[in-house]
CSV table of N, CA and C in Angstrom, one decimal:
chain,number,residue,atom,x,y,z
K,1,ASN,N,185.0,-26.0,-144.9
K,1,ASN,CA,184.2,-25.4,-143.8
K,1,ASN,C,182.7,-25.2,-144.2
K,2,LEU,N,182.4,-25.2,-145.4
K,2,LEU,CA,181.0,-25.0,-145.8
K,2,LEU,C,180.1,-26.3,-145.5
K,3,PHE,N,180.8,-27.4,-145.3
K,3,PHE,CA,180.0,-28.7,-145.2
K,3,PHE,C,180.2,-29.3,-143.8
K,4,VAL,N,180.9,-28.6,-142.9
K,4,VAL,CA,181.1,-29.1,-141.5
K,4,VAL,C,179.8,-28.9,-140.7
K,5,LEU,N,179.5,-29.8,-139.8
K,5,LEU,CA,178.3,-29.6,-139.0
K,5,LEU,C,178.6,-28.6,-137.9
K,6,LYS,N,178.1,-27.4,-138.1
K,6,LYS,CA,178.2,-26.3,-137.1
K,6,LYS,C,176.8,-26.2,-136.5
K,7,SER,N,176.8,-26.4,-135.2
K,7,SER,CA,175.5,-26.4,-134.5
K,7,SER,C,174.7,-25.1,-134.7
K,8,SER,N,175.4,-24.0,-134.7
K,8,SER,CA,174.7,-22.7,-134.9
K,8,SER,C,174.1,-22.5,-136.3
K,9,ASP,N,174.5,-23.4,-137.3
K,9,ASP,CA,174.1,-23.2,-138.6
K,9,ASP,C,173.1,-24.3,-139.1
K,10,VAL,N,172.7,-25.2,-138.2
K,10,VAL,CA,171.9,-26.4,-138.6
K,10,VAL,C,170.5,-25.9,-139.1
K,11,ILE,N,169.9,-24.9,-138.5
K,11,ILE,CA,168.6,-24.5,-138.8
K,11,ILE,C,168.6,-23.8,-140.2
K,12,SER,N,169.6,-23.0,-140.5
K,12,SER,CA,169.7,-22.3,-141.7
K,12,SER,C,170.2,-23.1,-142.9
K,13,ARG,N,171.0,-24.1,-142.5
K,13,ARG,CA,171.7,-25.0,-143.5
K,13,ARG,C,171.5,-26.5,-143.1
K,14,PRO,N,170.3,-27.0,-143.1
K,14,PRO,CA,170.1,-28.4,-142.6
K,14,PRO,C,170.9,-29.5,-143.3
K,15,TRP,N,171.3,-29.2,-144.6
K,15,TRP,CA,172.0,-30.2,-145.3
K,15,TRP,C,173.4,-30.6,-144.7
K,16,ILE,N,173.9,-29.7,-143.8
K,16,ILE,CA,175.2,-30.0,-143.2
K,16,ILE,C,175.1,-31.2,-142.3
K,17,LEU,N,173.9,-31.6,-141.9
K,17,LEU,CA,173.7,-32.9,-141.2
K,17,LEU,C,174.1,-34.1,-142.0
K,18,VAL,N,174.0,-34.0,-143.3
K,18,VAL,CA,174.4,-35.0,-144.3
K,18,VAL,C,175.8,-34.8,-144.7
K,19,THR,N,176.1,-33.6,-145.1
K,19,THR,CA,177.5,-33.4,-145.7
K,19,THR,C,178.6,-33.7,-144.7
K,20,SER,N,178.3,-33.4,-143.4
K,20,SER,CA,179.4,-33.7,-142.4
K,20,SER,C,179.7,-35.1,-142.3
K,21,MET,N,178.8,-36.0,-142.7
K,21,MET,CA,179.1,-37.5,-142.6
K,21,MET,C,180.2,-37.9,-143.6
K,22,PHE,N,180.4,-37.1,-144.6
K,22,PHE,CA,181.4,-37.4,-145.6
K,22,PHE,C,182.7,-36.7,-145.4
K,23,LEU,N,182.9,-35.9,-144.3
K,23,LEU,CA,184.1,-35.2,-144.0
K,23,LEU,C,184.8,-35.9,-142.8
K,24,HIS,N,186.1,-35.8,-142.8
K,24,HIS,CA,186.9,-36.3,-141.7
K,24,HIS,C,188.1,-35.3,-141.4
K,25,GLY,N,188.5,-35.3,-140.2
K,25,GLY,CA,189.5,-34.4,-139.7
K,25,GLY,C,190.9,-34.7,-140.3
K,26,ASP,N,191.2,-35.9,-140.5
K,26,ASP,CA,192.5,-36.3,-141.1
K,26,ASP,C,192.5,-37.7,-141.7
K,27,PHE,N,193.6,-38.1,-142.2
K,27,PHE,CA,193.6,-39.4,-142.9
K,27,PHE,C,193.3,-40.6,-141.9
K,28,MET,N,193.8,-40.5,-140.7
K,28,MET,CA,193.6,-41.6,-139.7
K,28,MET,C,192.1,-41.7,-139.3
K,29,HIS,N,191.4,-40.5,-139.2
K,29,HIS,CA,190.0,-40.5,-138.9
K,29,HIS,C,189.2,-41.2,-140.0
K,30,LEU,N,189.6,-40.8,-141.2
K,30,LEU,CA,188.9,-41.5,-142.4
K,30,LEU,C,189.2,-43.0,-142.4
K,31,PHE,N,190.5,-43.3,-142.2
K,31,PHE,CA,190.9,-44.7,-142.2
K,31,PHE,C,190.1,-45.6,-141.2
K,32,TYR,N,190.1,-45.1,-140.0
K,32,TYR,CA,189.4,-45.9,-138.9
K,32,TYR,C,187.9,-46.0,-139.2
K,33,ASN,N,187.3,-45.0,-139.7
K,33,ASN,CA,185.8,-45.0,-140.0
K,33,ASN,C,185.6,-46.0,-141.2
K,34,MET,N,186.4,-45.9,-142.2
K,34,MET,CA,186.2,-46.8,-143.4
K,34,MET,C,186.5,-48.2,-143.1
K,35,PHE,N,187.5,-48.4,-142.2
K,35,PHE,CA,187.8,-49.8,-141.7
K,35,PHE,C,186.6,-50.4,-141.0
K,36,ALA,N,186.1,-49.7,-140.1
K,36,ALA,CA,184.9,-50.2,-139.3
K,36,ALA,C,183.7,-50.3,-140.2
K,37,LEU,N,183.5,-49.4,-141.1
K,37,LEU,CA,182.4,-49.5,-142.1
K,37,LEU,C,182.5,-50.7,-143.0
K,38,GLY,N,183.8,-51.0,-143.4
K,38,GLY,CA,184.0,-52.1,-144.3
K,38,GLY,C,183.8,-53.4,-143.5
K,39,LEU,N,184.2,-53.5,-142.3
K,39,LEU,CA,184.0,-54.8,-141.5
K,39,LEU,C,182.5,-55.0,-141.2
K,40,PHE,N,181.9,-54.0,-140.5
K,40,PHE,CA,180.6,-54.2,-140.0
K,40,PHE,C,179.5,-53.9,-141.0
K,41,GLY,N,179.8,-53.0,-141.9
K,41,GLY,CA,178.8,-52.6,-142.9
K,41,GLY,C,178.5,-53.8,-143.9
K,42,ILE,N,179.6,-54.4,-144.3
K,42,ILE,CA,179.4,-55.6,-145.3
K,42,ILE,C,178.6,-56.7,-144.6
K,43,ILE,N,178.8,-57.0,-143.4
K,43,ILE,CA,178.1,-58.0,-142.7
K,43,ILE,C,176.6,-57.6,-142.6
K,44,LEU,N,176.4,-56.4,-142.1
K,44,LEU,CA,175.0,-56.0,-141.9
K,44,LEU,C,174.2,-55.9,-143.2
K,45,GLU,N,174.9,-55.4,-144.3
K,45,GLU,CA,174.2,-55.3,-145.6
K,45,GLU,C,173.9,-56.7,-146.1
K,46,ASN,N,174.8,-57.7,-145.9
K,46,ASN,CA,174.5,-59.0,-146.4
K,46,ASN,C,173.3,-59.7,-145.6
K,47,ILE,N,173.1,-59.2,-144.4
K,47,ILE,CA,172.0,-59.8,-143.6
K,47,ILE,C,170.6,-59.1,-143.9
K,48,ILE,N,170.6,-57.8,-144.1
K,48,ILE,CA,169.3,-57.1,-144.2
K,48,ILE,C,169.1,-56.5,-145.6
K,49,GLY,N,170.1,-56.5,-146.5
K,49,GLY,CA,169.9,-55.9,-147.8
K,49,GLY,C,170.4,-54.5,-147.9
K,50,SER,N,170.6,-54.1,-149.1
K,50,SER,CA,171.2,-52.7,-149.4
K,50,SER,C,170.3,-51.6,-148.9
K,51,LYS,N,169.0,-51.7,-149.3
K,51,LYS,CA,168.1,-50.6,-149.0
K,51,LYS,C,167.9,-50.4,-147.5
K,52,LYS,N,167.7,-51.4,-146.7
K,52,LYS,CA,167.6,-51.3,-145.3
K,52,LYS,C,168.9,-50.8,-144.7
K,53,PHE,N,170.0,-51.3,-145.2
K,53,PHE,CA,171.4,-50.9,-144.7
K,53,PHE,C,171.5,-49.4,-144.9
K,54,LEU,N,171.3,-48.9,-146.1
K,54,LEU,CA,171.4,-47.5,-146.3
K,54,LEU,C,170.5,-46.6,-145.5
K,55,THR,N,169.3,-47.1,-145.2
K,55,THR,CA,168.4,-46.4,-144.4
K,55,THR,C,168.9,-46.3,-143.0
K,56,ILE,N,169.4,-47.4,-142.4
K,56,ILE,CA,170.0,-47.4,-141.1
K,56,ILE,C,171.2,-46.5,-141.0
K,57,TYR,N,172.1,-46.6,-142.1
K,57,TYR,CA,173.3,-45.8,-142.1
K,57,TYR,C,173.0,-44.3,-142.1
K,58,PHE,N,172.1,-43.9,-143.0
K,58,PHE,CA,171.8,-42.4,-143.1
K,58,PHE,C,171.0,-41.9,-142.0
K,59,ALA,N,170.0,-42.7,-141.6
K,59,ALA,CA,169.2,-42.2,-140.4
K,59,ALA,C,170.0,-42.2,-139.2
K,60,GLY,N,170.8,-43.2,-139.0
K,60,GLY,CA,171.7,-43.2,-137.8
K,60,GLY,C,172.7,-42.0,-137.8
K,61,GLY,N,173.2,-41.7,-139.0
K,61,GLY,CA,174.1,-40.5,-139.2
K,61,GLY,C,173.4,-39.2,-138.9
K,62,LEU,N,172.1,-39.1,-139.3
K,62,LEU,CA,171.3,-37.9,-139.0
K,62,LEU,C,171.0,-37.7,-137.6
K,63,ILE,N,170.7,-38.8,-136.9
K,63,ILE,CA,170.4,-38.7,-135.5
K,63,ILE,C,171.7,-38.4,-134.7
K,64,ALA,N,172.8,-39.0,-135.1
K,64,ALA,CA,174.1,-38.7,-134.5
K,64,ALA,C,174.4,-37.2,-134.7
K,65,GLY,N,174.1,-36.7,-135.9
K,65,GLY,CA,174.4,-35.3,-136.1
K,65,GLY,C,173.5,-34.4,-135.2
K,66,VAL,N,172.3,-34.7,-135.0
K,66,VAL,CA,171.4,-34.0,-134.1
K,66,VAL,C,171.9,-34.0,-132.7
K,67,ALA,N,172.4,-35.2,-132.3
K,67,ALA,CA,173.0,-35.4,-130.9
K,67,ALA,C,174.2,-34.5,-130.8
K,68,ALA,N,175.0,-34.5,-131.9
K,68,ALA,CA,176.2,-33.7,-131.8
K,68,ALA,C,175.9,-32.2,-131.7
K,69,THR,N,174.9,-31.7,-132.3
K,69,THR,CA,174.5,-30.3,-132.2
K,69,THR,C,174.1,-29.9,-130.8
K,70,LEU,N,173.7,-30.9,-130.0
K,70,LEU,CA,173.3,-30.6,-128.6
K,70,LEU,C,174.5,-30.5,-127.7
K,71,PHE,N,175.6,-31.0,-128.1
K,71,PHE,CA,176.8,-31.1,-127.2
K,71,PHE,C,178.0,-30.3,-127.7
K,72,TYR,N,178.1,-30.1,-129.0
K,72,TYR,CA,179.4,-29.6,-129.5
K,72,TYR,C,179.1,-28.4,-130.5
K,73,PRO,N,180.0,-27.5,-130.6
K,73,PRO,CA,179.8,-26.4,-131.5
K,73,PRO,C,180.0,-26.8,-133.0
K,74,ALA,N,180.8,-27.9,-133.2
K,74,ALA,CA,181.0,-28.4,-134.6
K,74,ALA,C,181.4,-29.8,-134.5
K,75,ALA,N,181.1,-30.6,-135.6
K,75,ALA,CA,181.4,-32.0,-135.6
K,75,ALA,C,181.5,-32.4,-137.1
K,76,LEU,N,182.2,-33.5,-137.3
K,76,LEU,CA,182.3,-34.1,-138.6
K,76,LEU,C,182.7,-35.5,-138.5
K,77,GLY,N,182.4,-36.3,-139.5
K,77,GLY,CA,182.7,-37.7,-139.6
K,77,GLY,C,181.5,-38.6,-139.7
K,78,ALA,N,181.9,-39.9,-140.0
K,78,ALA,CA,180.8,-40.9,-140.2
K,78,ALA,C,180.6,-41.8,-139.0
K,79,SER,N,181.3,-41.5,-137.9
K,79,SER,CA,181.3,-42.4,-136.8
K,79,SER,C,179.9,-42.7,-136.2
K,80,GLY,N,179.1,-41.7,-136.2
K,80,GLY,CA,177.7,-41.9,-135.6
K,80,GLY,C,176.9,-42.8,-136.5
K,81,ALA,N,177.0,-42.7,-137.8
K,81,ALA,CA,176.4,-43.6,-138.7
K,81,ALA,C,176.9,-45.0,-138.6
K,82,ILE,N,178.2,-45.1,-138.5
K,82,ILE,CA,178.8,-46.4,-138.3
K,82,ILE,C,178.4,-47.1,-137.0
K,83,MET,N,178.3,-46.3,-136.0
K,83,MET,CA,177.8,-46.8,-134.7
K,83,MET,C,176.4,-47.3,-134.8
K,84,ALA,N,175.6,-46.7,-135.6
K,84,ALA,CA,174.2,-47.2,-135.9
K,84,ALA,C,174.3,-48.6,-136.5
K,85,VAL,N,175.2,-48.7,-137.5
K,85,VAL,CA,175.4,-50.0,-138.1
K,85,VAL,C,175.8,-51.1,-137.1
K,86,MET,N,176.8,-50.7,-136.2
K,86,MET,CA,177.3,-51.6,-135.2
K,86,MET,C,176.2,-51.9,-134.2
K,87,GLY,N,175.4,-51.0,-133.8
K,87,GLY,CA,174.3,-51.2,-132.8
K,87,GLY,C,173.3,-52.2,-133.4
K,88,CYS,N,172.9,-52.0,-134.6
K,88,CYS,CA,172.0,-52.9,-135.3
K,88,CYS,C,172.5,-54.3,-135.4
K,89,LEU,N,173.8,-54.4,-135.7
K,89,LEU,CA,174.4,-55.7,-135.8
K,89,LEU,C,174.5,-56.4,-134.4
K,90,ALA,N,174.7,-55.6,-133.4
K,90,ALA,CA,174.8,-56.1,-132.0
K,90,ALA,C,173.5,-56.8,-131.6
K,91,VAL,N,172.4,-56.3,-132.1
K,91,VAL,CA,171.1,-56.9,-131.8
K,91,VAL,C,170.8,-58.1,-132.7
K,92,LEU,N,171.2,-58.0,-134.0
K,92,LEU,CA,170.9,-59.1,-135.0
K,92,LEU,C,171.9,-60.2,-134.8
K,93,ARG,N,173.1,-60.0,-134.5
K,93,ARG,CA,174.1,-61.0,-134.3
K,93,ARG,C,174.9,-60.8,-133.0
K,94,PRO,N,174.2,-61.0,-131.9
K,94,PRO,CA,174.8,-60.7,-130.6
K,94,PRO,C,176.0,-61.6,-130.3
K,95,SER,N,176.0,-62.8,-130.8
K,95,SER,CA,177.1,-63.8,-130.4
K,95,SER,C,178.2,-63.8,-131.4
K,96,MET,N,178.1,-63.0,-132.5
K,96,MET,CA,179.2,-63.0,-133.5
K,96,MET,C,180.5,-62.5,-132.8
K,97,LYS,N,181.6,-63.2,-133.0
K,97,LYS,CA,182.8,-62.9,-132.3
K,97,LYS,C,183.5,-61.7,-133.1
K,98,VAL,N,183.9,-60.7,-132.3
K,98,VAL,CA,184.7,-59.6,-132.8
K,98,VAL,C,185.8,-59.3,-131.9
K,99,TYR,N,186.8,-58.6,-132.3
K,99,TYR,CA,187.9,-58.2,-131.5
K,99,TYR,C,187.9,-56.8,-131.1
K,100,VAL,N,188.0,-56.5,-129.9
K,100,VAL,CA,188.1,-55.1,-129.4
K,100,VAL,C,189.4,-55.0,-128.7
K,101,TRP,N,190.3,-54.2,-129.2
K,101,TRP,CA,191.7,-54.0,-128.6
K,101,TRP,C,192.3,-55.4,-128.5
K,102,MET,N,192.2,-56.2,-129.5
K,102,MET,CA,192.8,-57.5,-129.6
K,102,MET,C,192.2,-58.6,-128.7
K,103,VAL,N,191.1,-58.3,-128.1
K,103,VAL,CA,190.4,-59.2,-127.2
K,103,VAL,C,189.1,-59.7,-127.9
K,104,PRO,N,189.0,-61.0,-128.0
K,104,PRO,CA,187.8,-61.5,-128.7
K,104,PRO,C,186.6,-61.5,-127.7
K,105,MET,N,185.4,-61.1,-128.3
K,105,MET,CA,184.2,-61.0,-127.4
K,105,MET,C,183.0,-61.0,-128.4
K,106,PRO,N,181.8,-61.4,-127.8
K,106,PRO,CA,180.6,-61.3,-128.6
K,106,PRO,C,180.3,-59.9,-129.0
K,107,MET,N,179.6,-59.7,-130.1
K,107,MET,CA,179.3,-58.4,-130.6
K,107,MET,C,178.5,-57.6,-129.6
K,108,ALA,N,177.6,-58.3,-128.9
K,108,ALA,CA,176.7,-57.6,-127.9
K,108,ALA,C,177.6,-57.0,-126.8
K,109,VAL,N,178.6,-57.7,-126.4
K,109,VAL,CA,179.5,-57.3,-125.3
K,109,VAL,C,180.4,-56.1,-125.9
K,110,ALA,N,180.8,-56.3,-127.1
K,110,ALA,CA,181.6,-55.2,-127.7
K,110,ALA,C,180.9,-53.9,-127.8
K,111,ALA,N,179.6,-54.0,-128.2
K,111,ALA,CA,178.7,-52.8,-128.2
K,111,ALA,C,178.7,-52.1,-126.8
K,112,LEU,N,178.6,-52.9,-125.8
K,112,LEU,CA,178.6,-52.4,-124.4
K,112,LEU,C,179.9,-51.7,-124.1
K,113,VAL,N,181.0,-52.3,-124.5
K,113,VAL,CA,182.3,-51.7,-124.3
K,113,VAL,C,182.4,-50.3,-125.0
K,114,TRP,N,181.9,-50.3,-126.3
K,114,TRP,CA,182.0,-49.0,-127.0
K,114,TRP,C,181.1,-48.0,-126.4
K,115,VAL,N,179.9,-48.4,-125.9
K,115,VAL,CA,179.0,-47.5,-125.3
K,115,VAL,C,179.6,-46.9,-124.0
K,116,ALA,N,180.2,-47.8,-123.2
K,116,ALA,CA,180.9,-47.4,-121.9
K,116,ALA,C,182.0,-46.4,-122.2
K,117,GLY,N,182.8,-46.6,-123.3
K,117,GLY,CA,183.8,-45.7,-123.6
K,117,GLY,C,183.3,-44.3,-124.0
K,118,ASP,N,182.1,-44.3,-124.7
K,118,ASP,CA,181.6,-43.1,-125.1
K,118,ASP,C,180.9,-42.4,-124.0
K,119,VAL,N,180.3,-43.1,-123.1
K,119,VAL,CA,179.7,-42.5,-121.9
K,119,VAL,C,180.8,-41.8,-121.1
K,120,LEU,N,181.9,-42.5,-120.9
K,120,LEU,CA,183.1,-41.9,-120.2
K,120,LEU,C,183.5,-40.6,-121.0
K,121,GLY,N,183.5,-40.7,-122.3
K,121,GLY,CA,183.9,-39.6,-123.2
K,121,GLY,C,183.1,-38.4,-123.0
K,122,LEU,N,181.8,-38.5,-122.6
K,122,LEU,CA,181.0,-37.4,-122.3
K,122,LEU,C,181.5,-36.6,-121.1
K,123,PHE,N,182.1,-37.2,-120.2
K,123,PHE,CA,182.6,-36.6,-119.0
K,123,PHE,C,184.1,-36.3,-119.0
K,124,ALA,N,184.8,-36.9,-119.9
K,124,ALA,CA,186.2,-36.6,-120.0
K,124,ALA,C,186.5,-36.3,-121.5
K,125,PRO,N,186.2,-35.1,-121.9
K,125,PRO,CA,186.3,-34.7,-123.3
K,125,PRO,C,187.7,-35.1,-123.9
K,126,SER,N,187.6,-35.7,-125.1
K,126,SER,CA,188.9,-36.1,-125.8
K,126,SER,C,189.0,-35.7,-127.2
K,127,GLY,N,188.0,-34.8,-127.7
K,127,GLY,CA,188.0,-34.4,-129.1
K,127,GLY,C,187.2,-35.4,-129.9
K,128,ILE,N,186.6,-36.4,-129.3
K,128,ILE,CA,185.8,-37.4,-130.0
K,128,ILE,C,184.3,-37.0,-129.7
K,129,ALA,N,183.5,-37.0,-130.7
K,129,ALA,CA,182.1,-36.7,-130.5
K,129,ALA,C,181.3,-37.9,-129.9
K,130,SER,N,181.5,-38.1,-128.6
K,130,SER,CA,180.9,-39.2,-128.0
K,130,SER,C,179.4,-39.2,-128.0
K,131,ALA,N,178.8,-38.0,-127.9
K,131,ALA,CA,177.4,-37.9,-127.9
K,131,ALA,C,176.8,-38.3,-129.3
K,132,ALA,N,177.5,-38.0,-130.4
K,132,ALA,CA,177.1,-38.5,-131.7
K,132,ALA,C,177.2,-40.0,-131.8
K,133,HIS,N,178.3,-40.5,-131.3
K,133,HIS,CA,178.4,-42.0,-131.3
K,133,HIS,C,177.3,-42.7,-130.5
K,134,LEU,N,176.9,-42.1,-129.4
K,134,LEU,CA,175.8,-42.7,-128.6
K,134,LEU,C,174.5,-42.5,-129.3
K,135,GLY,N,174.3,-41.4,-129.9
K,135,GLY,CA,173.0,-41.2,-130.7
K,135,GLY,C,172.9,-42.2,-131.8
K,136,GLY,N,174.0,-42.4,-132.5
K,136,GLY,CA,174.0,-43.4,-133.6
K,136,GLY,C,173.8,-44.8,-133.1
K,137,MET,N,174.5,-45.2,-132.0
K,137,MET,CA,174.4,-46.5,-131.4
K,137,MET,C,172.9,-46.7,-130.9
K,138,PHE,N,172.3,-45.8,-130.3
K,138,PHE,CA,171.0,-45.9,-129.8
K,138,PHE,C,170.0,-46.2,-130.9
K,139,PHE,N,170.2,-45.4,-132.0
K,139,PHE,CA,169.3,-45.6,-133.2
K,139,PHE,C,169.5,-47.0,-133.7
K,140,GLY,N,170.7,-47.5,-133.9
K,140,GLY,CA,171.0,-48.8,-134.4
K,140,GLY,C,170.4,-49.9,-133.5
K,141,LEU,N,170.5,-49.7,-132.2
K,141,LEU,CA,169.9,-50.7,-131.3
K,141,LEU,C,168.4,-50.8,-131.5
K,142,ILE,N,167.8,-49.7,-131.6
K,142,ILE,CA,166.3,-49.6,-131.8
K,142,ILE,C,166.0,-50.3,-133.2
K,143,ALA,N,166.7,-49.9,-134.2
K,143,ALA,CA,166.5,-50.5,-135.6
K,143,ALA,C,166.6,-52.0,-135.5
K,144,GLY,N,167.7,-52.4,-134.8
K,144,GLY,CA,167.9,-53.9,-134.7
K,144,GLY,C,166.7,-54.6,-134.0
K,145,LEU,N,166.1,-54.0,-133.0
K,145,LEU,CA,165.0,-54.6,-132.4
K,145,LEU,C,163.8,-54.7,-133.3
K,146,PHE,N,163.6,-53.7,-134.2
K,146,PHE,CA,162.5,-53.8,-135.2
K,146,PHE,C,162.8,-54.9,-136.3
K,147,LEU,N,164.1,-55.1,-136.6
K,147,LEU,CA,164.5,-56.1,-137.6
K,147,LEU,C,164.8,-57.5,-137.1
K,148,ARG,N,164.8,-57.6,-135.7
K,148,ARG,CA,165.3,-58.9,-135.1
K,148,ARG,C,164.4,-60.1,-135.5
K,149,LYS,N,163.1,-59.9,-135.5
K,149,LYS,CA,162.2,-61.0,-135.8
K,149,LYS,C,162.5,-61.6,-137.2
K,150,LYS,N,162.8,-60.8,-138.2
K,150,LYS,CA,163.0,-61.3,-139.5
K,150,LYS,C,164.4,-61.6,-139.8
K,151,PHE,N,165.4,-60.9,-139.2
K,151,PHE,CA,166.8,-61.1,-139.6
K,151,PHE,C,167.7,-61.5,-138.4
K,152,GLY,N,167.2,-61.7,-137.2
K,152,GLY,CA,168.0,-62.0,-136.1
K,152,GLY,C,168.5,-63.4,-136.1
K,153,GLU,N,169.5,-63.7,-135.2
K,153,GLU,CA,170.0,-65.0,-135.0
K,153,GLU,C,168.9,-65.9,-134.6
K,154,LYS,N,168.9,-67.1,-135.1
K,154,LYS,CA,167.9,-68.1,-134.7
K,154,LYS,C,168.6,-69.0,-133.6
K,155,PRO,N,168.0,-69.2,-132.5
K,155,PRO,CA,168.5,-70.1,-131.5
K,155,PRO,C,168.6,-71.5,-132.0
K,156,PHE,N,169.6,-72.2,-131.6
K,156,PHE,CA,169.8,-73.6,-132.0
K,156,PHE,C,168.6,-74.4,-131.5
K,157,ARG,N,168.1,-75.2,-132.3
K,157,ARG,CA,167.1,-76.2,-131.9
K,157,ARG,C,167.2,-77.4,-132.9
K,158,ALA,N,166.9,-78.6,-132.4
K,158,ALA,CA,167.0,-79.8,-133.2
K,158,ALA,C,165.9,-79.7,-134.3
K,159,ILE,N,166.3,-79.9,-135.5
K,159,ILE,CA,165.4,-80.0,-136.6
K,159,ILE,C,164.7,-81.4,-136.6
K,160,ASN,N,165.4,-82.4,-136.3
K,160,ASN,CA,164.9,-83.7,-136.3
K,160,ASN,C,165.2,-84.4,-134.9
K,161,PRO,N,164.3,-84.5,-134.0
K,161,PRO,CA,164.6,-85.0,-132.7
K,161,PRO,C,165.1,-86.5,-132.7
K,162,ILE,N,164.6,-87.3,-133.7
K,162,ILE,CA,165.1,-88.7,-133.8
K,162,ILE,C,166.5,-88.7,-134.2
K,163,ALA,N,167.0,-87.8,-135.1
K,163,ALA,CA,168.4,-87.8,-135.5
K,163,ALA,C,169.2,-87.3,-134.3
K,164,GLU,N,168.7,-86.4,-133.5
K,164,GLU,CA,169.5,-85.9,-132.3
K,164,GLU,C,169.6,-87.1,-131.3
K,165,GLN,N,168.6,-87.9,-131.1
K,165,GLN,CA,168.6,-89.0,-130.2
K,165,GLN,C,169.6,-90.0,-130.7
K,166,ARG,N,169.7,-90.3,-132.0
K,166,ARG,CA,170.6,-91.3,-132.6
K,166,ARG,C,172.1,-90.8,-132.4
K,167,PHE,N,172.2,-89.5,-132.6
K,167,PHE,CA,173.6,-88.9,-132.4
K,167,PHE,C,174.0,-89.0,-131.0
K,168,LYS,N,173.1,-88.8,-130.0
K,168,LYS,CA,173.5,-88.9,-128.6
K,168,LYS,C,173.9,-90.4,-128.3
K,169,GLN,N,173.1,-91.3,-128.9
K,169,GLN,CA,173.5,-92.7,-128.6
K,169,GLN,C,174.9,-93.0,-129.2
K,170,TRP,N,175.1,-92.6,-130.4
K,170,TRP,CA,176.5,-92.8,-131.0
K,170,TRP,C,177.5,-92.1,-130.2
K,171,GLU,N,177.3,-90.9,-129.7
K,171,GLU,CA,178.3,-90.2,-128.9
K,171,GLU,C,178.5,-90.9,-127.6
K,172,ASP,N,177.5,-91.4,-126.9
K,172,ASP,CA,177.6,-92.1,-125.7
K,172,ASP,C,178.4,-93.4,-125.9
K,173,GLY,N,178.2,-94.1,-127.1
K,173,GLY,CA,178.9,-95.3,-127.4
K,173,GLY,C,180.4,-95.1,-127.6
K,174,TRP,N,180.8,-94.0,-128.2
K,174,TRP,CA,182.2,-93.7,-128.5
K,174,TRP,C,182.9,-93.0,-127.3
K,175,MET,N,182.2,-92.2,-126.6
K,175,MET,CA,182.8,-91.4,-125.5
K,175,MET,C,182.7,-92.2,-124.2
K,176,GLY,N,181.8,-93.2,-124.1
K,176,GLY,CA,181.8,-94.0,-122.9
K,176,GLY,C,180.9,-93.3,-121.9
């Protein structure tokens, strides 16, 4: 209880904004967060590097914690920080295929699905800190926009127009 994010204690004990990111309600809460962090975190870290990744993770978690204090008396978990990672990845790799409830979709669409679920969660409380998720996702999207020029997907374009023309001639010859 000393490390849980209690909204009434944030001013007197600001470190609980960080400590609460390392606490989880039960094993399944921890499992799902670590599963998502393992999948999306490794990909994002490989794209932007460890220092930028940690900055996005912790800053996203702090912003998620602040958002949680505005809506809930108490919160815990790494979900807001993980949503920041996923939001950043949605901007940097929007066409990357992911599965949401066993349905394949681009990362950008998946991010919209998760946002929609959390917006609904604001109006139909479920015990999930949807405001924290949205705060983390919002931060991740903004961070992704700042990093997009250097680390974003490059649109396909022909490196050698002559080679592309020869390929089209070959393709037309074989395909008729």
